[in-house]
XYZ file of C-alpha atoms in Angstrom:
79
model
C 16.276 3.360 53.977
C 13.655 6.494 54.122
C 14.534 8.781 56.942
C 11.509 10.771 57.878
C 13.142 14.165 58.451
C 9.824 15.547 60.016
C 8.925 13.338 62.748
C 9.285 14.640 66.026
C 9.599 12.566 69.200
C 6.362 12.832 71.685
C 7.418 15.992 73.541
C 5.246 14.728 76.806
C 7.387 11.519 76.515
C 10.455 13.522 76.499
C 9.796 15.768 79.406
C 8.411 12.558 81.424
C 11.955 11.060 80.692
C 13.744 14.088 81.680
C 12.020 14.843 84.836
C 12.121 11.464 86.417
C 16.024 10.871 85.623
C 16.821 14.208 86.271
C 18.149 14.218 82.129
C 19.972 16.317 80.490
C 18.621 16.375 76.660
C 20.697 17.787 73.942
C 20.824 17.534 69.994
C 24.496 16.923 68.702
C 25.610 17.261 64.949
C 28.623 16.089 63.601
C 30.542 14.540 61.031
C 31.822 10.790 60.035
C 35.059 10.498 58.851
C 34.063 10.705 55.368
C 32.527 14.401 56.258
C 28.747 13.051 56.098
C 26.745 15.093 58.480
C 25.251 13.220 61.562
C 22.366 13.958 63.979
C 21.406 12.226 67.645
C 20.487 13.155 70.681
C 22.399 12.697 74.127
C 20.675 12.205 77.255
C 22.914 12.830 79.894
C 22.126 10.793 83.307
C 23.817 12.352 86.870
C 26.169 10.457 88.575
C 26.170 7.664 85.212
C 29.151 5.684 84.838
C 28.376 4.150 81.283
C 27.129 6.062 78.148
C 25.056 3.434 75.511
C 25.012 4.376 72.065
C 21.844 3.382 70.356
C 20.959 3.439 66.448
C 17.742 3.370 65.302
C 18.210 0.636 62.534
C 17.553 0.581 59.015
C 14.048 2.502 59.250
C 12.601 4.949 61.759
C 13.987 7.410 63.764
C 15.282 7.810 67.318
C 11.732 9.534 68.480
C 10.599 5.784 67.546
C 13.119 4.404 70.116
C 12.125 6.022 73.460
C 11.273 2.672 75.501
C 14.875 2.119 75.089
C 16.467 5.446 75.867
C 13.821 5.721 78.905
C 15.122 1.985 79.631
C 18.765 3.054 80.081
C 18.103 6.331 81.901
C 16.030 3.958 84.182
C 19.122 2.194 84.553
C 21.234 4.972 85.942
C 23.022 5.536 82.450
C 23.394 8.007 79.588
C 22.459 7.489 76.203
């Protein structure tokens, strides 16, 4: 595993996936139980009744997985 602390997500992709579900984007840190810090993003849909939880896998990082989060805002649902 080599997490690539410096990429950043396409920031034209992210507004595009804000505007058209109406998204609210945040950055949320926290801790596993075994106090490692955490990082992800949640992208709050209106009106959604499910939140998905994605992981980006064993390499990569989340601004690699925007199909997916755009897919599931599409959808009517948070991520």
């Amino acid at each position: 595993f080599h997490p690539e602390k410096d990429t950043q997500a396409n920031p034209d992709q992210l507004n595009a996936i804000k505007t058209m579900y109406k998204a609210k984007w945040t950055d949320e840190t926290f801790r596993a139980q075994d106090g490692t810090k955490l990082h992800g993003w949640y992208v709050e849909v209106p009106n959604a009744t499910k939140t998905f939880l994605v992981s980006h896998g064993n390499a990569g990082n989340l601004a690699y997985r925007l199909k997916i989060i755009k897919a599931i805002a599409g959808s009517g649902n948070s991520v």
